[in-house]
PDB file of C-alpha atoms and ligand atoms in Angstrom:
ATOM      1  CA  MET A   1     137.800  99.632 102.554  1.00 93.00           C
ATOM      2  CA  ILE A   2     136.385  96.022 102.750  1.00 96.00           C
ATOM      3  CA  LYS A   3     135.190  94.654 105.987  1.00 96.00           C
ATOM      4  CA  ILE A   4     136.637  90.507 106.170  1.00 98.00           C
ATOM      5  CA  HIS A   5     135.041  88.735 108.926  1.00 97.00           C
ATOM      6  CA  PHE A   6     136.129  85.599 110.261  1.00 98.00           C
ATOM      7  CA  ILE A   7     134.175  83.211 112.050  1.00 98.00           C
ATOM      8  CA  THR A   8     136.249  80.835 114.480  1.00 97.00           C
ATOM      9  CA  PRO A   9     137.190  78.174 116.903  1.00 96.00           C
ATOM     10  CA  PHE A  10     140.396  78.289 115.990  1.00 96.00           C
ATOM     11  CA  LYS A  11     141.251  81.700 115.590  1.00 97.00           C
ATOM     12  CA  ASP A  12     145.036  81.818 116.665  1.00 98.00           C
ATOM     13  CA  MET A  13     145.206  80.305 113.436  1.00 97.00           C
ATOM     14  CA  VAL A  14     143.114  82.661 112.062  1.00 98.00           C
ATOM     15  CA  HIS A  15     145.713  85.670 113.426  1.00 98.00           C
ATOM     16  CA  ALA A  16     148.763  84.056 112.602  1.00 98.00           C
ATOM     17  CA  VAL A  17     147.811  83.997 108.463  1.00 98.00           C
ATOM     18  CA  ILE A  18     146.092  88.260 108.786  1.00 98.00           C
ATOM     19  CA  GLY A  19     149.007  88.985 111.363  1.00 97.00           C
ATOM     20  CA  GLU A  20     152.326  88.384 108.245  1.00 96.00           C
ATOM     21  CA  SER A  21     152.732  89.910 104.568  1.00 95.00           C
ATOM     22  CA  ILE A  22     150.741  91.104 102.259  1.00 96.00           C
ATOM     23  CA  LEU A  23     147.916  90.441 104.051  1.00 97.00           C
ATOM     24  CA  LYS A  24     149.435  92.792 107.223  1.00 98.00           C
ATOM     25  CA  ILE A  25     150.175  95.606 104.587  1.00 97.00           C
ATOM     26  CA  ALA A  26     147.047  95.668 102.895  1.00 98.00           C
ATOM     27  CA  GLU A  27     144.595  96.583 106.486  1.00 98.00           C
ATOM     28  CA  LYS A  28     147.928  99.096 107.165  1.00 98.00           C
ATOM     29  CA  LYS A  29     146.993 100.555 103.688  1.00 97.00           C
ATOM     30  CA  LYS A  30     143.498 100.541 105.335  1.00 98.00           C
ATOM     31  CA  LEU A  31     143.015  98.749 101.864  1.00 98.00           C
ATOM     32  CA  THR A  32     141.555  96.400 104.173  1.00 98.00           C
ATOM     33  CA  GLN A  33     140.093  95.898 107.449  1.00 98.00           C
ATOM     34  CA  TYR A  34     139.348  92.219 109.490  1.00 98.00           C
ATOM     35  CA  PHE A  35     137.345  91.140 112.056  1.00 98.00           C
ATOM     36  CA  VAL A  36     138.268  87.525 114.055  1.00 98.00           C
ATOM     37  CA  HIS A  37     135.163  86.807 115.929  1.00 98.00           C
ATOM     38  CA  ASP A  38     135.905  84.028 118.412  1.00 97.00           C
ATOM     39  CA  LEU A  39     133.049  81.284 118.513  1.00 96.00           C
ATOM     40  CA  PHE A  40     133.364  80.078 121.935  1.00 97.00           C
ATOM     41  CA  GLU A  41     132.759  82.986 123.035  1.00 97.00           C
ATOM     42  CA  TYR A  42     129.405  82.881 121.653  1.00 98.00           C
ATOM     43  CA  ALA A  43     128.232  79.604 122.941  1.00 97.00           C
ATOM     44  CA  ASP A  44     126.476  79.083 126.222  1.00 98.00           C
ATOM     45  CA  PRO A  45     128.302  78.570 130.092  1.00 97.00           C
ATOM     46  CA  PRO A  46     129.228  76.278 131.395  1.00 98.00           C
ATOM     47  CA  HIS A  47     129.962  74.142 129.070  1.00 97.00           C
ATOM     48  CA  TYR A  48     130.448  76.751 125.893  1.00 97.00           C
ATOM     49  CA  ARG A  49     129.926  73.757 123.571  1.00 96.00           C
ATOM     50  CA  ILE A  50     129.940  75.139 119.914  1.00 97.00           C
ATOM     51  CA  ASP A  51     128.722  71.312 118.618  1.00 96.00           C
ATOM     52  CA  ASP A  52     126.640  68.913 119.102  1.00 96.00           C
ATOM     53  CA  TYR A  53     125.263  65.302 118.264  1.00 95.00           C
ATOM     54  CA  PRO A  54     123.776  65.386 115.384  1.00 96.00           C
ATOM     55  CA  PHE A  55     119.758  64.373 115.343  1.00 97.00           C
ATOM     56  CA  GLY A  56     118.916  60.787 113.281  1.00 97.00           C
ATOM     57  CA  GLY A  57     122.038  60.138 114.292  1.00 96.00           C
ATOM     58  CA  GLY A  58     125.783  59.217 111.958  1.00 94.00           C
ATOM     59  CA  ALA A  59     129.243  59.668 112.468  1.00 93.00           C
ATOM     60  CA  GLY A  60     130.876  63.164 112.877  1.00 92.00           C
ATOM     61  CA  MET A  61     129.530  66.166 115.272  1.00 95.00           C
ATOM     62  CA  VAL A  62     127.316  69.185 113.876  1.00 96.00           C
ATOM     63  CA  MET A  63     128.224  72.730 114.671  1.00 97.00           C
ATOM     64  CA  LYS A  64     125.450  74.161 116.723  1.00 97.00           C
ATOM     65  CA  PRO A  65     123.232  76.995 115.452  1.00 97.00           C
ATOM     66  CA  GLU A  66     123.123  79.437 118.626  1.00 98.00           C
ATOM     67  CA  PRO A  67     126.457  80.635 118.789  1.00 97.00           C
ATOM     68  CA  LEU A  68     126.556  81.456 114.526  1.00 97.00           C
ATOM     69  CA  PHE A  69     123.731  83.175 114.667  1.00 97.00           C
ATOM     70  CA  ARG A  70     124.557  85.447 117.873  1.00 97.00           C
ATOM     71  CA  ILE A  71     127.341  86.232 116.118  1.00 97.00           C
ATOM     72  CA  PHE A  72     125.295  88.024 113.125  1.00 95.00           C
ATOM     73  CA  ASP A  73     123.234  89.749 115.546  1.00 94.00           C
ATOM     74  CA  GLU A  74     125.998  91.550 116.512  1.00 93.00           C
ATOM     75  CA  ILE A  75     127.495  92.162 113.602  1.00 90.00           C
ATOM     76  CA  LEU A  76     123.996  93.043 112.048  1.00 80.00           C
ATOM     77  CA  ASP A  77     123.737  94.984 114.945  1.00 69.00           C
ATOM     78  CA  ASP A  78     126.752  97.762 114.168  1.00 64.00           C
ATOM     79  CA  GLY A  79     124.862  98.972 110.861  1.00 56.00           C
ATOM     80  CA  ILE A  80     127.118  96.722 108.739  1.00 54.00           C
ATOM     81  CA  SER A  81     123.816  94.809 107.269  1.00 55.00           C
ATOM     82  CA  GLY A  82     122.562  97.171 104.764  1.00 54.00           C
ATOM     83  CA  LYS A  83     125.968  97.508 102.417  1.00 61.00           C
ATOM     84  CA  GLN A  84     127.204  94.641 100.036  1.00 90.00           C
ATOM     85  CA  THR A  85     127.644  92.040 102.580  1.00 93.00           C
ATOM     86  CA  ARG A  86     128.484  88.405 101.011  1.00 95.00           C
ATOM     87  CA  VAL A  87     128.693  85.327 104.164  1.00 96.00           C
ATOM     88  CA  ILE A  88     130.847  82.708 102.946  1.00 98.00           C
ATOM     89  CA  PHE A  89     130.812  79.216 103.920  1.00 98.00           C
ATOM     90  CA  PRO A  90     133.852  77.515 103.203  1.00 97.00           C
ATOM     91  CA  THR A  91     133.130  73.314 102.176  1.00 96.00           C
ATOM     92  CA  PRO A  92     133.816  70.345 100.131  1.00 94.00           C
ATOM     93  CA  ASP A  93     130.376  70.263  97.995  1.00 94.00           C
ATOM     94  CA  GLY A  94     130.331  74.509  97.406  1.00 97.00           C
ATOM     95  CA  LYS A  95     130.814  75.770  94.248  1.00 98.00           C
ATOM     96  CA  THR A  96     134.812  75.055  93.202  1.00 98.00           C
ATOM     97  CA  LEU A  97     136.884  78.244  93.111  1.00 98.00           C
ATOM     98  CA  ASN A  98     137.673  80.511  91.139  1.00 95.00           C
ATOM     99  CA  GLN A  99     140.140  83.687  89.575  1.00 93.00           C
ATOM    100  CA  GLU A 100     136.404  85.393  88.500  1.00 94.00           C
ATOM    101  CA  MET A 101     135.108  84.703  91.727  1.00 97.00           C
ATOM    102  CA  SER A 102     137.319  85.733  93.336  1.00 97.00           C
ATOM    103  CA  ASP A 103     137.426  89.717  91.329  1.00 96.00           C
ATOM    104  CA  GLU A 104     133.753  89.562  92.029  1.00 96.00           C
ATOM    105  CA  LEU A 105     133.844  89.237  96.119  1.00 97.00           C
ATOM    106  CA  SER A 106     137.251  92.003  95.614  1.00 97.00           C
ATOM    107  CA  LYS A 107     133.976  94.213  94.821  1.00 96.00           C
ATOM    108  CA  CYS A 108     132.181  93.787  97.937  1.00 95.00           C
ATOM    109  CA  GLU A 109     132.104  96.236 101.329  1.00 94.00           C
ATOM    110  CA  GLN A 110     132.000  92.965 103.320  1.00 95.00           C
ATOM    111  CA  LEU A 111     132.819  89.479 103.721  1.00 97.00           C
ATOM    112  CA  ILE A 112     132.382  87.146 105.862  1.00 97.00           C
ATOM    113  CA  PHE A 113     133.720  83.684 106.597  1.00 98.00           C
ATOM    114  CA  ILE A 114     132.005  81.398 109.163  1.00 98.00           C
ATOM    115  CA  ASN A 115     135.269  78.585 109.598  1.00 96.00           C
ATOM    116  CA  GLY A 116     132.956  75.251 109.737  1.00 91.00           C
ATOM    117  CA  HIS A 117     133.705  71.710 110.529  1.00 79.00           C
ATOM    118  CA  TYR A 118     133.780  69.091 107.264  1.00 64.00           C
ATOM    119  CA  LYS A 119     131.248  66.760 109.116  1.00 81.00           C
ATOM    120  CA  GLY A 120     129.086  69.586 109.317  1.00 88.00           C
ATOM    121  CA  ILE A 121     127.420  73.010 110.252  1.00 96.00           C
ATOM    122  CA  ASP A 122     123.651  73.185 110.948  1.00 97.00           C
ATOM    123  CA  GLN A 123     121.383  73.409 107.733  1.00 97.00           C
ATOM    124  CA  ARG A 124     119.594  76.223 109.734  1.00 98.00           C
ATOM    125  CA  VAL A 125     122.970  78.438 109.175  1.00 97.00           C
ATOM    126  CA  ARG A 126     123.545  77.687 105.475  1.00 97.00           C
ATOM    127  CA  ASP A 127     119.535  78.918 104.951  1.00 97.00           C
ATOM    128  CA  ASN A 128     119.514  81.547 106.273  1.00 96.00           C
ATOM    129  CA  LEU A 129     122.787  83.028 106.615  1.00 96.00           C
ATOM    130  CA  VAL A 130     125.626  81.793 104.233  1.00 96.00           C
ATOM    131  CA  THR A 131     125.173  83.353 100.999  1.00 96.00           C
ATOM    132  CA  ASP A 132     127.862  81.659  98.605  1.00 97.00           C
ATOM    133  CA  GLU A 133     129.305  77.651  99.258  1.00 98.00           C
ATOM    134  CA  ILE A 134     132.599  77.455  97.925  1.00 98.00           C
ATOM    135  CA  SER A 135     135.234  74.340  97.982  1.00 98.00           C
ATOM    136  CA  ILE A 136     138.975  75.189  97.101  1.00 98.00           C
ATOM    137  CA  GLY A 137     138.938  72.097  95.630  1.00 98.00           C
ATOM    138  CA  ASP A 138     138.567  68.326  95.717  1.00 97.00           C
ATOM    139  CA  TYR A 139     139.885  66.894  98.388  1.00 96.00           C
ATOM    140  CA  VAL A 140     139.632  67.251 102.416  1.00 91.00           C
ATOM    141  CA  LEU A 141     140.816  69.109 104.621  1.00 94.00           C
ATOM    142  CA  THR A 142     140.550  69.312 108.513  1.00 92.00           C
ATOM    143  CA  GLY A 143     138.594  72.227 109.050  1.00 94.00           C
ATOM    144  CA  GLY A 144     137.580  75.636 107.983  1.00 95.00           C
ATOM    145  CA  GLU A 145     140.061  77.904 108.625  1.00 97.00           C
ATOM    146  CA  LEU A 146     142.851  77.385 105.909  1.00 98.00           C
ATOM    147  CA  PRO A 147     140.193  77.604 103.007  1.00 98.00           C
ATOM    148  CA  ALA A 148     138.419  80.746 104.442  1.00 98.00           C
ATOM    149  CA  LEU A 149     142.234  82.233 104.548  1.00 98.00           C
ATOM    150  CA  ILE A 150     142.814  80.862 100.916  1.00 98.00           C
ATOM    151  CA  ILE A 151     139.911  82.352  99.402  1.00 98.00           C
ATOM    152  CA  ALA A 152     140.338  85.961 101.417  1.00 98.00           C
ATOM    153  CA  ASP A 153     143.844  85.955 100.468  1.00 98.00           C
ATOM    154  CA  THR A 154     142.972  85.490  96.467  1.00 98.00           C
ATOM    155  CA  VAL A 155     140.119  88.370  97.372  1.00 98.00           C
ATOM    156  CA  ILE A 156     142.445  90.297  99.570  1.00 98.00           C
ATOM    157  CA  ARG A 157     145.436  90.759  96.070  1.00 96.00           C
ATOM    158  CA  ARG A 158     142.304  91.736  93.451  1.00 96.00           C
ATOM    159  CA  ILE A 159     142.046  95.189  96.004  1.00 96.00           C
ATOM    160  CA  PRO A 160     143.920  98.030  93.613  1.00 95.00           C
ATOM    161  CA  GLY A 161     147.054  99.102  95.842  1.00 95.00           C
ATOM    162  CA  VAL A 162     147.373  95.574  97.277  1.00 96.00           C
ATOM    163  CA  ILE A 163     149.970  94.794  95.045  1.00 93.00           C
ATOM    164  CA  ASN A 164     152.492  97.406  94.433  1.00 80.00           C
ATOM    165  CA  THR A 165     151.552  97.447  89.919  1.00 69.00           C
ATOM    166  CA  PHE A 166     148.249  95.918  88.873  1.00 53.00           C
ATOM    167  CA  GLU A 167     150.456  94.297  86.606  1.00 56.00           C
ATOM    168  CA  SER A 168     151.887  92.116  88.073  1.00 64.00           C
ATOM    169  CA  ALA A 169     148.606  90.706  89.578  1.00 56.00           C
ATOM    170  CA  GLU A 170     147.294  91.123  86.100  1.00 63.00           C
ATOM    171  CA  THR A 171     149.582  89.033  84.183  1.00 63.00           C
ATOM    172  CA  ASP A 172     149.393  85.996  86.245  1.00 71.00           C
ATOM    173  CA  SER A 173     148.697  83.014  86.179  1.00 76.00           C
ATOM    174  CA  PHE A 174     145.103  82.279  85.285  1.00 79.00           C
ATOM    175  CA  SER A 175     144.152  86.131  83.624  1.00 72.00           C
ATOM    176  CA  GLY A 176     143.639  85.363  79.756  1.00 83.00           C
ATOM    177  CA  ASN A 177     143.541  81.374  80.600  1.00 89.00           C
ATOM    178  CA  LEU A 178     146.956  81.211  80.218  1.00 95.00           C
ATOM    179  CA  LEU A 179     149.379  79.732  82.654  1.00 96.00           C
ATOM    180  CA  ASP A 180     152.657  81.963  83.667  1.00 95.00           C
ATOM    181  CA  HIS A 181     155.339  81.598  81.609  1.00 97.00           C
ATOM    182  CA  PRO A 182     158.965  80.740  83.219  1.00 97.00           C
ATOM    183  CA  HIS A 183     161.455  83.753  84.848  1.00 97.00           C
ATOM    184  CA  PHE A 184     164.597  84.345  85.123  1.00 98.00           C
ATOM    185  CA  THR A 185     166.955  86.589  87.612  1.00 98.00           C
ATOM    186  CA  ARG A 186     170.737  86.958  87.845  1.00 97.00           C
ATOM    187  CA  PRO A 187     172.870  85.507  88.265  1.00 98.00           C
ATOM    188  CA  GLU A 188     172.670  84.918  84.219  1.00 98.00           C
ATOM    189  CA  LYS A 189     175.024  82.272  84.516  1.00 98.00           C
ATOM    190  CA  TYR A 190     174.911  79.508  87.386  1.00 98.00           C
ATOM    191  CA  ARG A 191     176.347  76.303  87.833  1.00 98.00           C
ATOM    192  CA  GLY A 192     176.787  76.304  84.233  1.00 98.00           C
ATOM    193  CA  MET A 193     172.836  76.322  84.086  1.00 98.00           C
ATOM    194  CA  THR A 194     172.143  79.194  81.127  1.00 98.00           C
ATOM    195  CA  THR A 195     169.228  81.824  81.582  1.00 98.00           C
ATOM    196  CA  PRO A 196     167.999  82.118  77.828  1.00 98.00           C
ATOM    197  CA  GLU A 197     169.130  84.602  75.015  1.00 98.00           C
ATOM    198  CA  ILE A 198     166.337  86.409  73.622  1.00 98.00           C
ATOM    199  CA  LEU A 199     165.855  87.579  77.651  1.00 98.00           C
ATOM    200  CA  LEU A 200     169.357  89.233  77.542  1.00 98.00           C
ATOM    201  CA  SER A 201     168.757  90.402  74.326  1.00 98.00           C
ATOM    202  CA  GLY A 202     166.628  93.813  75.320  1.00 97.00           C
ATOM    203  CA  HIS A 203     164.527  93.266  72.223  1.00 98.00           C
ATOM    204  CA  HIS A 204     161.169  94.045  73.519  1.00 98.00           C
ATOM    205  CA  ARG A 205     158.749  92.886  70.846  1.00 98.00           C
ATOM    206  CA  LYS A 206     160.192  89.133  70.570  1.00 98.00           C
ATOM    207  CA  ILE A 207     160.661  89.016  74.750  1.00 98.00           C
ATOM    208  CA  ALA A 208     157.203  89.243  74.210  1.00 97.00           C
ATOM    209  CA  GLU A 209     156.476  86.618  71.936  1.00 98.00           C
ATOM    210  CA  TRP A 210     158.745  84.147  73.955  1.00 98.00           C
ATOM    211  CA  LYS A 211     157.131  84.598  76.832  1.00 97.00           C
ATOM    212  CA  LEU A 212     153.387  84.516  75.026  1.00 97.00           C
ATOM    213  CA  ALA A 213     155.023  81.112  73.276  1.00 98.00           C
ATOM    214  CA  LYS A 214     156.094  79.971  76.434  1.00 98.00           C
ATOM    215  CA  GLN A 215     152.630  80.541  78.241  1.00 97.00           C
ATOM    216  CA  VAL A 216     150.696  78.726  75.703  1.00 97.00           C
ATOM    217  CA  GLU A 217     153.160  75.332  75.608  1.00 98.00           C
ATOM    218  CA  LYS A 218     153.140  74.979  79.247  1.00 97.00           C
ATOM    219  CA  THR A 219     148.957  75.333  79.170  1.00 97.00           C
ATOM    220  CA  LYS A 220     148.960  72.808  76.967  1.00 98.00           C
ATOM    221  CA  ILE A 221     150.844  70.210  78.577  1.00 98.00           C
ATOM    222  CA  ARG A 222     149.893  70.852  81.803  1.00 98.00           C
ATOM    223  CA  ARG A 223     146.172  72.619  81.390  1.00 97.00           C
ATOM    224  CA  PRO A 224     144.006  71.372  78.328  1.00 97.00           C
ATOM    225  CA  ASP A 225     141.215  72.471  79.713  1.00 95.00           C
ATOM    226  CA  LEU A 226     142.146  75.322  80.211  1.00 94.00           C
ATOM    227  CA  TYR A 227     143.854  75.488  76.756  1.00 96.00           C
ATOM    228  CA  LYS A 228     140.669  75.029  75.086  1.00 96.00           C
ATOM    229  CA  LYS A 229     139.448  78.218  76.476  1.00 93.00           C
ATOM    230  CA  TYR A 230     142.309  80.021  75.848  1.00 94.00           C
ATOM    231  CA  LEU A 231     141.611  79.224  71.793  1.00 95.00           C
ATOM    232  CA  ASP A 232     138.301  79.658  71.852  1.00 94.00           C
ATOM    233  CA  LEU A 233     138.502  82.899  73.465  1.00 90.00           C
ATOM    234  CA  THR A 234     141.225  83.883  70.849  1.00 88.00           C
ATOM    235  CA  LYS A 235     138.939  83.083  68.640  1.00 87.00           C
ATOM    236  CA  THR A 236     136.036  84.850  69.182  1.00 85.00           C
ATOM    237  CA  GLU A 237     138.532  87.908  69.299  1.00 80.00           C
ATOM    238  CA  LYS A 238     139.662  88.033  65.695  1.00 72.00           C
TER     239      LYS A 238
HETATM  240 CL1  6GU B   1     136.094  74.773 101.352  1.00 70.15          CL
HETATM  241  N1  6GU B   1     136.259  72.931 103.932  1.00 70.15           N
HETATM  242  C1  6GU B   1     137.148  71.881 104.354  1.00 70.15           C
HETATM  243  N2  6GU B   1     137.120  71.325 105.279  1.00 70.15           N
HETATM  244  N3  6GU B   1     137.522  70.649 102.914  1.00 70.15           N
HETATM  245  C2  6GU B   1     137.805  71.343 102.088  1.00 70.15           C
HETATM  246  C3  6GU B   1     137.098  72.448 101.323  1.00 70.15           C
HETATM  247  C4  6GU B   1     136.609  73.268 101.798  1.00 70.15           C
HETATM  248  N4  6GU B   1     137.501  72.373  99.893  1.00 70.15           N
HETATM  249  C5  6GU B   1     138.287  71.330  99.476  1.00 70.15           C
HETATM  250  N5  6GU B   1     138.227  70.598 100.864  1.00 70.15           N
END
């Protein structure tokens, strides 16, 4: 069972996401266990500040180191430090997330997400506690909760048993460097719009060929970068 911690000043935001849908089912199935740590509980009275002005000046506040170090003292006190643990800091200046990174993280015993804020977190936390700095793309968000939850979601769905058929996760976009093919379900004809004949033919080999052709066609148009990877890979396989 993988333990996933979220350290956050906005715990309701985290609970809202982990308390629904597949992430919740994963916990019910005892494949995951979630811990949400409220950063404010580790700040000093009487003001319980978690951020402060940056030394040297500049715009924006910086998250203070003490509450974060205290939470880590506590997590490590629980005797879980020896296990395979990764400490993830979602940040726009991190390495861009991809499927390979999610797959690797899904094999860890414990993940700790530090949900920070764009303008920063004291560098000593990054230097001494964080193992992985991950960005979810080239755009700016208001805080670390959404990216942490997105990263966690991509990791959790790769844990065997979380998604009903492992095949379903295997055949999604990005596995094999191809995007997914189109899908159709009943009704066969709707408001004059039809389903491709081939999918109704029952001819398994031809259907598989059609799906692959559609995947290749879509990838070539939408993601030339992935298409190149796909070509290079199929070349080396041959
Ligand atoms: Cl991981 N955090 C924030 N705050 N903004 C981002 C991001 C992460 N990745 C892209 N933009």
